[in-house]
């Protein structure tokens, strides 16, 4: 059984992995045998994160198309292959609808959706010759459940779930699977404002059947499964990891 989930010999890039969910997923991939490359913009936090799990630090901004493409190409040149891409870098912006600025909407879409599309495309080009690839997009329960103030985020994540399906439909025959993980409420820096809001935390605890915020490590099993041979026939799936939030009223 452990062979089925082993990632020995696999080379994985995780974007947005200096902290939070990206770091937790990178750690889980490394612990299961993958050679891991972690990405983010801030080099100090990224180096420390990489060192702590024996990964390579690869700083770049995923919204820079040329640099992102060169970074992917560089991995293949240094490591010989790219097997797994975790499209995870993401940002949040909260405002009442009538106060949203166009630039803020575009900025969230650029990181959370457009960059994911380009990374998927450019990674798939590098995976095609090997007839093997695993692309896993970090979606969200907010792709299907609306919430006030986070308009660009909800639009981007809904788009990313859709992109997961269209790419899966096309790439499956080439040995490349494209799936998404949809986390519920995880205690990370992205949610600092919400975690510090006592009323909101009470709401999360009452609203989520699990009765609490999730910890980032709780995504590890999902990402290892989708990246492994165990998920060879799982394609275009959105794996929800939300403590039951999205199936309950
Ligand atoms: N936390 C949750 O409850 C939750 C729920 C559902 C979905 N998600 C999704 O999970 C993903 C990770 O969220 P998180 O909570 O772990 O957030 P986080 O703690 O804020 O971490 C975000 C990571 O992305 C990096 N990043 C941001 N912009 C980037 C860019 N342009 N290029 C490269 N790296 C960039 C950050 O580092 P730098 O700032 O140094 O670049 C950091 O490493 C996001 O896609 C988010 O939407 C989170």
PDB file of C-alpha atoms and ligand atoms in Angstrom:
ATOM      1  CA  UNK A   1       0.000   0.000   0.000  1.00  0.00           C
ATOM      2  CA  UNK A   2       2.750   2.512   0.829  1.00  0.00           C
ATOM      3  CA  UNK A   3       4.181   2.134  -2.728  1.00  0.00           C
ATOM      4  CA  UNK A   4       0.852   3.368  -4.026  1.00  0.00           C
ATOM      5  CA  UNK A   5       1.296   6.680  -2.210  1.00  0.00           C
ATOM      6  CA  UNK A   6       5.075   6.965  -2.584  1.00  0.00           C
ATOM      7  CA  UNK A   7       6.401  10.036  -4.367  1.00  0.00           C
ATOM      8  CA  UNK A   8       9.961   8.745  -4.642  1.00  0.00           C
ATOM      9  CA  UNK A   9      11.649  10.087  -7.778  1.00  0.00           C
ATOM     10  CA  UNK A  10       8.971  12.738  -8.374  1.00  0.00           C
ATOM     11  CA  UNK A  11       9.888  16.411  -8.758  1.00  0.00           C
ATOM     12  CA  UNK A  12       7.304  18.860  -7.393  1.00  0.00           C
ATOM     13  CA  UNK A  13       6.915  22.652  -7.504  1.00  0.00           C
ATOM     14  CA  UNK A  14       4.615  24.275  -4.935  1.00  0.00           C
ATOM     15  CA  UNK A  15       3.807  27.956  -5.478  1.00  0.00           C
ATOM     16  CA  UNK A  16       3.057  30.185  -2.502  1.00  0.00           C
ATOM     17  CA  UNK A  17       4.852  27.796  -0.189  1.00  0.00           C
ATOM     18  CA  UNK A  18       6.762  30.010   2.238  1.00  0.00           C
ATOM     19  CA  UNK A  19       3.957  29.582   4.788  1.00  0.00           C
ATOM     20  CA  UNK A  20       0.390  28.443   5.278  1.00  0.00           C
ATOM     21  CA  UNK A  21      -1.209  25.783   3.108  1.00  0.00           C
ATOM     22  CA  UNK A  22       1.531  25.806   0.462  1.00  0.00           C
ATOM     23  CA  UNK A  23       4.212  25.113   3.026  1.00  0.00           C
ATOM     24  CA  UNK A  24       2.142  22.340   4.650  1.00  0.00           C
ATOM     25  CA  UNK A  25       1.575  20.684   1.260  1.00  0.00           C
ATOM     26  CA  UNK A  26       5.263  21.004   0.321  1.00  0.00           C
ATOM     27  CA  UNK A  27       6.218  19.379   3.625  1.00  0.00           C
ATOM     28  CA  UNK A  28       3.820  16.476   3.061  1.00  0.00           C
ATOM     29  CA  UNK A  29       5.145  15.910  -0.475  1.00  0.00           C
ATOM     30  CA  UNK A  30       8.758  15.954   0.784  1.00  0.00           C
ATOM     31  CA  UNK A  31       7.946  13.562   3.634  1.00  0.00           C
ATOM     32  CA  UNK A  32       6.530  11.129   1.080  1.00  0.00           C
ATOM     33  CA  UNK A  33       9.677  11.103  -1.033  1.00  0.00           C
ATOM     34  CA  UNK A  34       9.301  13.911  -3.577  1.00  0.00           C
ATOM     35  CA  UNK A  35      12.078  16.332  -4.481  1.00  0.00           C
ATOM     36  CA  UNK A  36      10.359  19.609  -3.641  1.00  0.00           C
ATOM     37  CA  UNK A  37      10.875  23.136  -4.932  1.00  0.00           C
ATOM     38  CA  UNK A  38       9.085  25.850  -2.979  1.00  0.00           C
ATOM     39  CA  UNK A  39       8.126  29.239  -4.398  1.00  0.00           C
ATOM     40  CA  UNK A  40       7.011  32.615  -3.016  1.00  0.00           C
ATOM     41  CA  UNK A  41       8.163  36.238  -3.466  1.00  0.00           C
ATOM     42  CA  UNK A  42       9.718  37.020  -0.079  1.00  0.00           C
ATOM     43  CA  UNK A  43      13.127  35.332  -0.024  1.00  0.00           C
ATOM     44  CA  UNK A  44      13.781  35.322   3.744  1.00  0.00           C
ATOM     45  CA  UNK A  45      10.687  33.382   4.726  1.00  0.00           C
ATOM     46  CA  UNK A  46      11.052  31.181   1.657  1.00  0.00           C
ATOM     47  CA  UNK A  47      14.653  30.194   2.467  1.00  0.00           C
ATOM     48  CA  UNK A  48      13.747  29.320   6.038  1.00  0.00           C
ATOM     49  CA  UNK A  49      10.752  27.271   4.872  1.00  0.00           C
ATOM     50  CA  UNK A  50      12.823  25.451   2.248  1.00  0.00           C
ATOM     51  CA  UNK A  51      15.643  24.674   4.683  1.00  0.00           C
ATOM     52  CA  UNK A  52      13.239  23.255   7.256  1.00  0.00           C
ATOM     53  CA  UNK A  53      11.977  20.562   4.846  1.00  0.00           C
ATOM     54  CA  UNK A  54      15.049  20.005   2.672  1.00  0.00           C
ATOM     55  CA  UNK A  55      13.486  21.737  -0.341  1.00  0.00           C
ATOM     56  CA  UNK A  56      14.908  24.110  -2.954  1.00  0.00           C
ATOM     57  CA  UNK A  57      13.835  27.768  -2.692  1.00  0.00           C
ATOM     58  CA  UNK A  58      12.791  29.316  -6.004  1.00  0.00           C
ATOM     59  CA  UNK A  59      11.639  32.918  -5.503  1.00  0.00           C
ATOM     60  CA  UNK A  60       9.510  34.516  -8.206  1.00  0.00           C
ATOM     61  CA  UNK A  61       6.219  36.344  -8.639  1.00  0.00           C
ATOM     62  CA  UNK A  62       3.677  34.056 -10.311  1.00  0.00           C
ATOM     63  CA  UNK A  63       2.092  37.065 -12.031  1.00  0.00           C
ATOM     64  CA  UNK A  64       5.277  37.603 -14.055  1.00  0.00           C
ATOM     65  CA  UNK A  65       4.622  35.376 -17.071  1.00  0.00           C
ATOM     66  CA  UNK A  66       8.142  35.325 -18.531  1.00  0.00           C
ATOM     67  CA  UNK A  67       9.864  34.697 -15.196  1.00  0.00           C
ATOM     68  CA  UNK A  68       7.370  31.972 -14.255  1.00  0.00           C
ATOM     69  CA  UNK A  69       7.928  30.173 -17.546  1.00  0.00           C
ATOM     70  CA  UNK A  70      11.710  30.419 -17.179  1.00  0.00           C
ATOM     71  CA  UNK A  71      11.445  29.114 -13.603  1.00  0.00           C
ATOM     72  CA  UNK A  72       9.570  26.011 -14.769  1.00  0.00           C
ATOM     73  CA  UNK A  73      12.056  25.443 -17.583  1.00  0.00           C
ATOM     74  CA  UNK A  74      14.925  25.858 -15.109  1.00  0.00           C
ATOM     75  CA  UNK A  75      13.526  23.090 -12.902  1.00  0.00           C
ATOM     76  CA  UNK A  76      13.608  20.659 -15.821  1.00  0.00           C
ATOM     77  CA  UNK A  77      17.162  21.734 -16.656  1.00  0.00           C
ATOM     78  CA  UNK A  78      18.383  21.256 -13.064  1.00  0.00           C
ATOM     79  CA  UNK A  79      16.271  18.274 -11.976  1.00  0.00           C
ATOM     80  CA  UNK A  80      15.654  16.511 -15.270  1.00  0.00           C
ATOM     81  CA  UNK A  81      11.853  16.632 -15.057  1.00  0.00           C
ATOM     82  CA  UNK A  82       8.784  18.257 -13.536  1.00  0.00           C
ATOM     83  CA  UNK A  83       6.125  15.804 -12.354  1.00  0.00           C
ATOM     84  CA  UNK A  84       3.922  17.734  -9.954  1.00  0.00           C
ATOM     85  CA  UNK A  85       2.741  21.353  -9.946  1.00  0.00           C
ATOM     86  CA  UNK A  86       0.776  22.660  -6.978  1.00  0.00           C
ATOM     87  CA  UNK A  87      -0.796  25.955  -8.095  1.00  0.00           C
ATOM     88  CA  UNK A  88      -1.298  27.414  -4.652  1.00  0.00           C
ATOM     89  CA  UNK A  89      -0.143  31.064  -4.458  1.00  0.00           C
ATOM     90  CA  UNK A  90      -3.165  33.195  -3.634  1.00  0.00           C
ATOM     91  CA  UNK A  91      -4.195  36.506  -2.128  1.00  0.00           C
ATOM     92  CA  UNK A  92      -7.341  37.962  -0.588  1.00  0.00           C
ATOM     93  CA  UNK A  93      -8.957  41.407  -0.638  1.00  0.00           C
ATOM     94  CA  UNK A  94     -12.098  42.334   1.306  1.00  0.00           C
ATOM     95  CA  UNK A  95     -14.358  45.339   0.594  1.00  0.00           C
ATOM     96  CA  UNK A  96     -18.074  45.988   0.340  1.00  0.00           C
ATOM     97  CA  UNK A  97     -19.035  45.613  -3.357  1.00  0.00           C
ATOM     98  CA  UNK A  98     -19.678  49.326  -3.907  1.00  0.00           C
ATOM     99  CA  UNK A  99     -16.204  50.227  -2.609  1.00  0.00           C
ATOM    100  CA  UNK A 100     -14.179  47.835  -4.780  1.00  0.00           C
ATOM    101  CA  UNK A 101     -11.542  49.414  -7.053  1.00  0.00           C
ATOM    102  CA  UNK A 102     -10.903  47.904 -10.512  1.00  0.00           C
ATOM    103  CA  UNK A 103      -7.177  47.554  -9.761  1.00  0.00           C
ATOM    104  CA  UNK A 104      -7.864  45.413  -6.692  1.00  0.00           C
ATOM    105  CA  UNK A 105     -10.209  43.132  -8.635  1.00  0.00           C
ATOM    106  CA  UNK A 106      -7.580  42.727 -11.390  1.00  0.00           C
ATOM    107  CA  UNK A 107      -4.784  42.104  -8.845  1.00  0.00           C
ATOM    108  CA  UNK A 108      -6.660  39.227  -7.174  1.00  0.00           C
ATOM    109  CA  UNK A 109      -7.628  37.685 -10.532  1.00  0.00           C
ATOM    110  CA  UNK A 110      -4.021  37.996 -11.741  1.00  0.00           C
ATOM    111  CA  UNK A 111      -2.621  35.919  -8.859  1.00  0.00           C
ATOM    112  CA  UNK A 112      -5.513  33.547  -8.106  1.00  0.00           C
ATOM    113  CA  UNK A 113      -6.614  32.747 -11.674  1.00  0.00           C
ATOM    114  CA  UNK A 114      -4.536  34.088 -14.599  1.00  0.00           C
ATOM    115  CA  UNK A 115      -1.199  32.985 -13.123  1.00  0.00           C
ATOM    116  CA  UNK A 116      -2.638  29.521 -12.409  1.00  0.00           C
ATOM    117  CA  UNK A 117      -3.729  29.207 -16.045  1.00  0.00           C
ATOM    118  CA  UNK A 118      -0.273  30.123 -17.351  1.00  0.00           C
ATOM    119  CA  UNK A 119       1.527  27.869 -14.876  1.00  0.00           C
ATOM    120  CA  UNK A 120      -0.760  24.955 -15.835  1.00  0.00           C
ATOM    121  CA  UNK A 121      -0.148  25.516 -19.528  1.00  0.00           C
ATOM    122  CA  UNK A 122       3.601  25.948 -19.222  1.00  0.00           C
ATOM    123  CA  UNK A 123       3.963  22.981 -16.832  1.00  0.00           C
ATOM    124  CA  UNK A 124       1.829  20.757 -19.080  1.00  0.00           C
ATOM    125  CA  UNK A 125       4.134  21.530 -22.013  1.00  0.00           C
ATOM    126  CA  UNK A 126       7.050  20.208 -19.945  1.00  0.00           C
ATOM    127  CA  UNK A 127       5.105  17.167 -18.688  1.00  0.00           C
ATOM    128  CA  UNK A 128       3.840  16.030 -22.109  1.00  0.00           C
ATOM    129  CA  UNK A 129       7.088  14.358 -23.277  1.00  0.00           C
ATOM    130  CA  UNK A 130       7.097  12.182 -20.103  1.00  0.00           C
ATOM    131  CA  UNK A 131       3.415  11.229 -20.501  1.00  0.00           C
ATOM    132  CA  UNK A 132       3.064  11.866 -16.771  1.00  0.00           C
ATOM    133  CA  UNK A 133       1.988  14.853 -14.742  1.00  0.00           C
ATOM    134  CA  UNK A 134      -0.020  15.904 -11.728  1.00  0.00           C
ATOM    135  CA  UNK A 135      -1.368  19.443 -11.542  1.00  0.00           C
ATOM    136  CA  UNK A 136      -3.228  20.320  -8.365  1.00  0.00           C
ATOM    137  CA  UNK A 137      -4.921  23.695  -8.015  1.00  0.00           C
ATOM    138  CA  UNK A 138      -5.784  25.164  -4.642  1.00  0.00           C
ATOM    139  CA  UNK A 139      -9.410  26.112  -5.090  1.00  0.00           C
ATOM    140  CA  UNK A 140     -11.802  26.950  -2.273  1.00  0.00           C
ATOM    141  CA  UNK A 141     -15.242  26.250  -0.872  1.00  0.00           C
ATOM    142  CA  UNK A 142     -15.734  29.915  -1.847  1.00  0.00           C
ATOM    143  CA  UNK A 143     -15.795  28.750  -5.482  1.00  0.00           C
ATOM    144  CA  UNK A 144     -19.288  27.446  -4.875  1.00  0.00           C
ATOM    145  CA  UNK A 145     -20.463  29.322  -1.770  1.00  0.00           C
ATOM    146  CA  UNK A 146     -20.615  33.101  -2.004  1.00  0.00           C
ATOM    147  CA  UNK A 147     -19.578  35.413   0.843  1.00  0.00           C
ATOM    148  CA  UNK A 148     -19.886  39.158   1.195  1.00  0.00           C
ATOM    149  CA  UNK A 149     -16.841  41.366   0.425  1.00  0.00           C
ATOM    150  CA  UNK A 150     -14.550  38.780  -1.255  1.00  0.00           C
ATOM    151  CA  UNK A 151     -15.899  39.234  -4.797  1.00  0.00           C
ATOM    152  CA  UNK A 152     -12.700  38.835  -6.834  1.00  0.00           C
ATOM    153  CA  UNK A 153     -11.615  35.865  -4.738  1.00  0.00           C
ATOM    154  CA  UNK A 154     -14.916  34.013  -5.299  1.00  0.00           C
ATOM    155  CA  UNK A 155     -14.788  34.791  -9.038  1.00  0.00           C
ATOM    156  CA  UNK A 156     -11.176  33.610  -9.311  1.00  0.00           C
ATOM    157  CA  UNK A 157     -11.717  30.369  -7.400  1.00  0.00           C
ATOM    158  CA  UNK A 158     -14.875  29.549  -9.391  1.00  0.00           C
ATOM    159  CA  UNK A 159     -12.802  30.120 -12.530  1.00  0.00           C
ATOM    160  CA  UNK A 160     -10.036  27.899 -11.221  1.00  0.00           C
ATOM    161  CA  UNK A 161     -12.444  25.042 -10.530  1.00  0.00           C
ATOM    162  CA  UNK A 162     -13.727  25.416 -14.108  1.00  0.00           C
ATOM    163  CA  UNK A 163     -10.205  25.496 -15.516  1.00  0.00           C
ATOM    164  CA  UNK A 164      -9.445  22.327 -13.570  1.00  0.00           C
ATOM    165  CA  UNK A 165     -12.273  20.560 -15.406  1.00  0.00           C
ATOM    166  CA  UNK A 166     -11.471  21.833 -18.913  1.00  0.00           C
ATOM    167  CA  UNK A 167      -7.767  21.018 -18.584  1.00  0.00           C
ATOM    168  CA  UNK A 168      -8.537  17.579 -17.123  1.00  0.00           C
ATOM    169  CA  UNK A 169     -10.842  16.782 -20.015  1.00  0.00           C
ATOM    170  CA  UNK A 170      -8.073  17.594 -22.478  1.00  0.00           C
ATOM    171  CA  UNK A 171      -4.928  16.294 -20.773  1.00  0.00           C
ATOM    172  CA  UNK A 172      -6.134  12.982 -19.341  1.00  0.00           C
ATOM    173  CA  UNK A 173      -5.182  11.025 -22.450  1.00  0.00           C
ATOM    174  CA  UNK A 174      -1.614  12.297 -22.084  1.00  0.00           C
ATOM    175  CA  UNK A 175      -1.135  10.856 -18.601  1.00  0.00           C
ATOM    176  CA  UNK A 176      -1.547  14.249 -16.971  1.00  0.00           C
ATOM    177  CA  UNK A 177      -4.245  14.671 -14.324  1.00  0.00           C
ATOM    178  CA  UNK A 178      -5.543  18.041 -13.191  1.00  0.00           C
ATOM    179  CA  UNK A 179      -7.427  18.188  -9.917  1.00  0.00           C
ATOM    180  CA  UNK A 180      -8.239  20.803  -7.294  1.00  0.00           C
ATOM    181  CA  UNK A 181      -8.356  20.870  -3.520  1.00  0.00           C
ATOM    182  CA  UNK A 182     -11.057  23.075  -2.009  1.00  0.00           C
ATOM    183  CA  UNK A 183     -10.121  23.983   1.566  1.00  0.00           C
ATOM    184  CA  UNK A 184     -12.628  25.334   4.054  1.00  0.00           C
ATOM    185  CA  UNK A 185     -11.475  27.602   6.906  1.00  0.00           C
ATOM    186  CA  UNK A 186      -7.780  27.040   7.677  1.00  0.00           C
ATOM    187  CA  UNK A 187      -5.861  29.048  10.262  1.00  0.00           C
ATOM    188  CA  UNK A 188      -3.258  30.815   8.085  1.00  0.00           C
ATOM    189  CA  UNK A 189      -1.954  34.363   7.601  1.00  0.00           C
ATOM    190  CA  UNK A 190      -4.487  34.898   4.786  1.00  0.00           C
ATOM    191  CA  UNK A 191      -7.212  34.697   7.429  1.00  0.00           C
ATOM    192  CA  UNK A 192      -5.507  36.685  10.194  1.00  0.00           C
ATOM    193  CA  UNK A 193      -8.273  39.293  10.249  1.00  0.00           C
ATOM    194  CA  UNK A 194     -10.931  36.595  10.611  1.00  0.00           C
ATOM    195  CA  UNK A 195      -9.035  34.564  13.215  1.00  0.00           C
ATOM    196  CA  UNK A 196      -8.607  37.687  15.343  1.00  0.00           C
ATOM    197  CA  UNK A 197     -12.320  38.416  15.095  1.00  0.00           C
ATOM    198  CA  UNK A 198     -13.865  36.551  18.022  1.00  0.00           C
ATOM    199  CA  UNK A 199     -17.382  36.678  16.594  1.00  0.00           C
ATOM    200  CA  UNK A 200     -16.179  35.243  13.289  1.00  0.00           C
ATOM    201  CA  UNK A 201     -14.298  32.421  14.982  1.00  0.00           C
ATOM    202  CA  UNK A 202     -17.439  31.573  16.980  1.00  0.00           C
ATOM    203  CA  UNK A 203     -19.337  31.511  13.673  1.00  0.00           C
ATOM    204  CA  UNK A 204     -16.749  29.149  12.080  1.00  0.00           C
ATOM    205  CA  UNK A 205     -16.968  26.845  15.089  1.00  0.00           C
ATOM    206  CA  UNK A 206     -20.758  26.782  14.977  1.00  0.00           C
ATOM    207  CA  UNK A 207     -21.047  26.590  11.172  1.00  0.00           C
ATOM    208  CA  UNK A 208     -18.468  23.827  10.590  1.00  0.00           C
ATOM    209  CA  UNK A 209     -19.484  20.295  11.583  1.00  0.00           C
ATOM    210  CA  UNK A 210     -15.875  19.719  12.728  1.00  0.00           C
ATOM    211  CA  UNK A 211     -16.456  22.591  15.206  1.00  0.00           C
ATOM    212  CA  UNK A 212     -13.110  24.369  14.678  1.00  0.00           C
ATOM    213  CA  UNK A 213     -10.663  26.030  12.290  1.00  0.00           C
ATOM    214  CA  UNK A 214      -8.483  23.520  10.396  1.00  0.00           C
ATOM    215  CA  UNK A 215      -4.701  23.420  10.748  1.00  0.00           C
ATOM    216  CA  UNK A 216      -2.580  23.613   7.535  1.00  0.00           C
ATOM    217  CA  UNK A 217      -1.106  20.113   8.089  1.00  0.00           C
ATOM    218  CA  UNK A 218      -4.611  18.736   7.582  1.00  0.00           C
ATOM    219  CA  UNK A 219      -4.232  19.266   3.814  1.00  0.00           C
ATOM    220  CA  UNK A 220      -1.229  16.913   3.617  1.00  0.00           C
ATOM    221  CA  UNK A 221      -3.132  13.692   3.031  1.00  0.00           C
ATOM    222  CA  UNK A 222      -5.240  15.167   0.224  1.00  0.00           C
ATOM    223  CA  UNK A 223      -2.291  16.526  -1.732  1.00  0.00           C
ATOM    224  CA  UNK A 224      -0.192  13.362  -1.350  1.00  0.00           C
ATOM    225  CA  UNK A 225      -3.139  11.264  -2.552  1.00  0.00           C
ATOM    226  CA  UNK A 226      -3.788  13.390  -5.636  1.00  0.00           C
ATOM    227  CA  UNK A 227      -0.054  13.547  -6.495  1.00  0.00           C
ATOM    228  CA  UNK A 228       0.495   9.811  -6.107  1.00  0.00           C
ATOM    229  CA  UNK A 229      -0.138   6.751  -8.268  1.00  0.00           C
ATOM    230  CA  UNK A 230      -3.119   6.039  -6.017  1.00  0.00           C
ATOM    231  CA  UNK A 231      -4.970   8.827  -7.868  1.00  0.00           C
ATOM    232  CA  UNK A 232      -3.979   7.786 -11.402  1.00  0.00           C
ATOM    233  CA  UNK A 233      -7.651   7.577 -12.482  1.00  0.00           C
ATOM    234  CA  UNK A 234      -8.818  10.627 -10.499  1.00  0.00           C
ATOM    235  CA  UNK A 235      -9.042  13.531 -12.934  1.00  0.00           C
ATOM    236  CA  UNK A 236     -10.953  16.818 -12.914  1.00  0.00           C
ATOM    237  CA  UNK A 237     -12.014  16.246  -9.321  1.00  0.00           C
ATOM    238  CA  UNK A 238     -12.400  18.917  -6.652  1.00  0.00           C
ATOM    239  CA  UNK A 239     -11.444  17.355  -3.326  1.00  0.00           C
ATOM    240  CA  UNK A 240     -13.135  19.363  -0.591  1.00  0.00           C
ATOM    241  CA  UNK A 241     -11.330  19.505   2.750  1.00  0.00           C
ATOM    242  CA  UNK A 242     -13.635  21.622   4.871  1.00  0.00           C
ATOM    243  CA  UNK A 243     -14.688  19.691   7.966  1.00  0.00           C
ATOM    244  CA  UNK A 244     -18.142  19.246   6.396  1.00  0.00           C
ATOM    245  CA  UNK A 245     -18.879  22.975   6.023  1.00  0.00           C
ATOM    246  CA  UNK A 246     -20.130  22.860   2.429  1.00  0.00           C
ATOM    247  CA  UNK A 247     -22.557  19.981   2.927  1.00  0.00           C
ATOM    248  CA  UNK A 248     -24.338  21.414   5.935  1.00  0.00           C
ATOM    249  CA  UNK A 249     -26.775  24.219   6.639  1.00  0.00           C
TER     250      UNK A 249
HETATM  251  N1  LIG B   1      -6.475  29.592   4.490  1.00  0.00           N
HETATM  252  C1  LIG B   1      -7.656  29.177   4.075  1.00  0.00           C
HETATM  253  O1  LIG B   1      -8.577  28.999   4.861  1.00  0.00           O
HETATM  254  C2  LIG B   1      -7.899  28.919   2.613  1.00  0.00           C
HETATM  255  C3  LIG B   1      -9.140  28.406   2.236  1.00  0.00           C
HETATM  256  C4  LIG B   1      -9.378  28.124   0.896  1.00  0.00           C
HETATM  257  C5  LIG B   1      -8.393  28.360  -0.036  1.00  0.00           C
HETATM  258  N2  LIG B   1      -7.190  28.882   0.355  1.00  0.00           N
HETATM  259  C6  LIG B   1      -6.187  29.096  -0.681  1.00  0.00           C
HETATM  260  O2  LIG B   1      -4.978  28.461  -0.308  1.00  0.00           O
HETATM  261  C7  LIG B   1      -3.873  29.137  -0.906  1.00  0.00           C
HETATM  262  C8  LIG B   1      -2.866  29.455   0.197  1.00  0.00           C
HETATM  263  O3  LIG B   1      -3.512  30.244   1.174  1.00  0.00           O
HETATM  264  P1  LIG B   1      -2.891  30.482   2.616  1.00  0.00           P
HETATM  265  O4  LIG B   1      -4.041  30.614   3.522  1.00  0.00           O
HETATM  266  O5  LIG B   1      -1.826  29.505   2.890  1.00  0.00           O
HETATM  267  O6  LIG B   1      -2.260  31.959   2.389  1.00  0.00           O
HETATM  268  P2  LIG B   1      -0.985  32.664   3.034  1.00  0.00           P
HETATM  269  O7  LIG B   1      -0.683  32.110   4.380  1.00  0.00           O
HETATM  270  O8  LIG B   1      -1.261  34.134   2.892  1.00  0.00           O
HETATM  271  O9  LIG B   1       0.201  32.232   2.036  1.00  0.00           O
HETATM  272  C9  LIG B   1       0.200  32.684   0.710  1.00  0.00           C
HETATM  273  C10 LIG B   1       1.504  32.276   0.060  1.00  0.00           C
HETATM  274  O10 LIG B   1       1.488  32.725  -1.300  1.00  0.00           O
HETATM  275  C11 LIG B   1       2.649  33.521  -1.560  1.00  0.00           C
HETATM  276  N3  LIG B   1       2.319  34.471  -2.611  1.00  0.00           N
HETATM  277  C12 LIG B   1       1.387  35.457  -2.579  1.00  0.00           C
HETATM  278  N4  LIG B   1       1.388  36.122  -3.748  1.00  0.00           N
HETATM  279  C13 LIG B   1       2.334  35.528  -4.537  1.00  0.00           C
HETATM  280  C14 LIG B   1       2.797  35.771  -5.860  1.00  0.00           C
HETATM  281  N5  LIG B   1       2.304  36.771  -6.604  1.00  0.00           N
HETATM  282  N6  LIG B   1       3.780  34.969  -6.364  1.00  0.00           N
HETATM  283  C15 LIG B   1       4.287  33.951  -5.620  1.00  0.00           C
HETATM  284  N7  LIG B   1       3.886  33.686  -4.358  1.00  0.00           N
HETATM  285  C16 LIG B   1       2.913  34.473  -3.831  1.00  0.00           C
HETATM  286  C17 LIG B   1       3.008  34.110  -0.197  1.00  0.00           C
HETATM  287  O11 LIG B   1       4.360  34.522  -0.068  1.00  0.00           O
HETATM  288  P3  LIG B   1       4.878  35.971  -0.530  1.00  0.00           P
HETATM  289  O12 LIG B   1       3.874  36.964  -0.013  1.00  0.00           O
HETATM  290  O13 LIG B   1       6.250  36.110   0.065  1.00  0.00           O
HETATM  291  O14 LIG B   1       4.926  35.944  -2.029  1.00  0.00           O
HETATM  292  C18 LIG B   1       2.728  32.903   0.698  1.00  0.00           C
HETATM  293  O15 LIG B   1       3.806  31.981   0.620  1.00  0.00           O
HETATM  294  C19 LIG B   1      -4.453  30.350  -1.604  1.00  0.00           C
HETATM  295  O16 LIG B   1      -4.668  30.060  -2.973  1.00  0.00           O
HETATM  296  C20 LIG B   1      -5.791  30.535  -0.918  1.00  0.00           C
HETATM  297  O17 LIG B   1      -6.730  31.198  -1.700  1.00  0.00           O
HETATM  298  C21 LIG B   1      -6.929  29.169   1.646  1.00  0.00           C
END
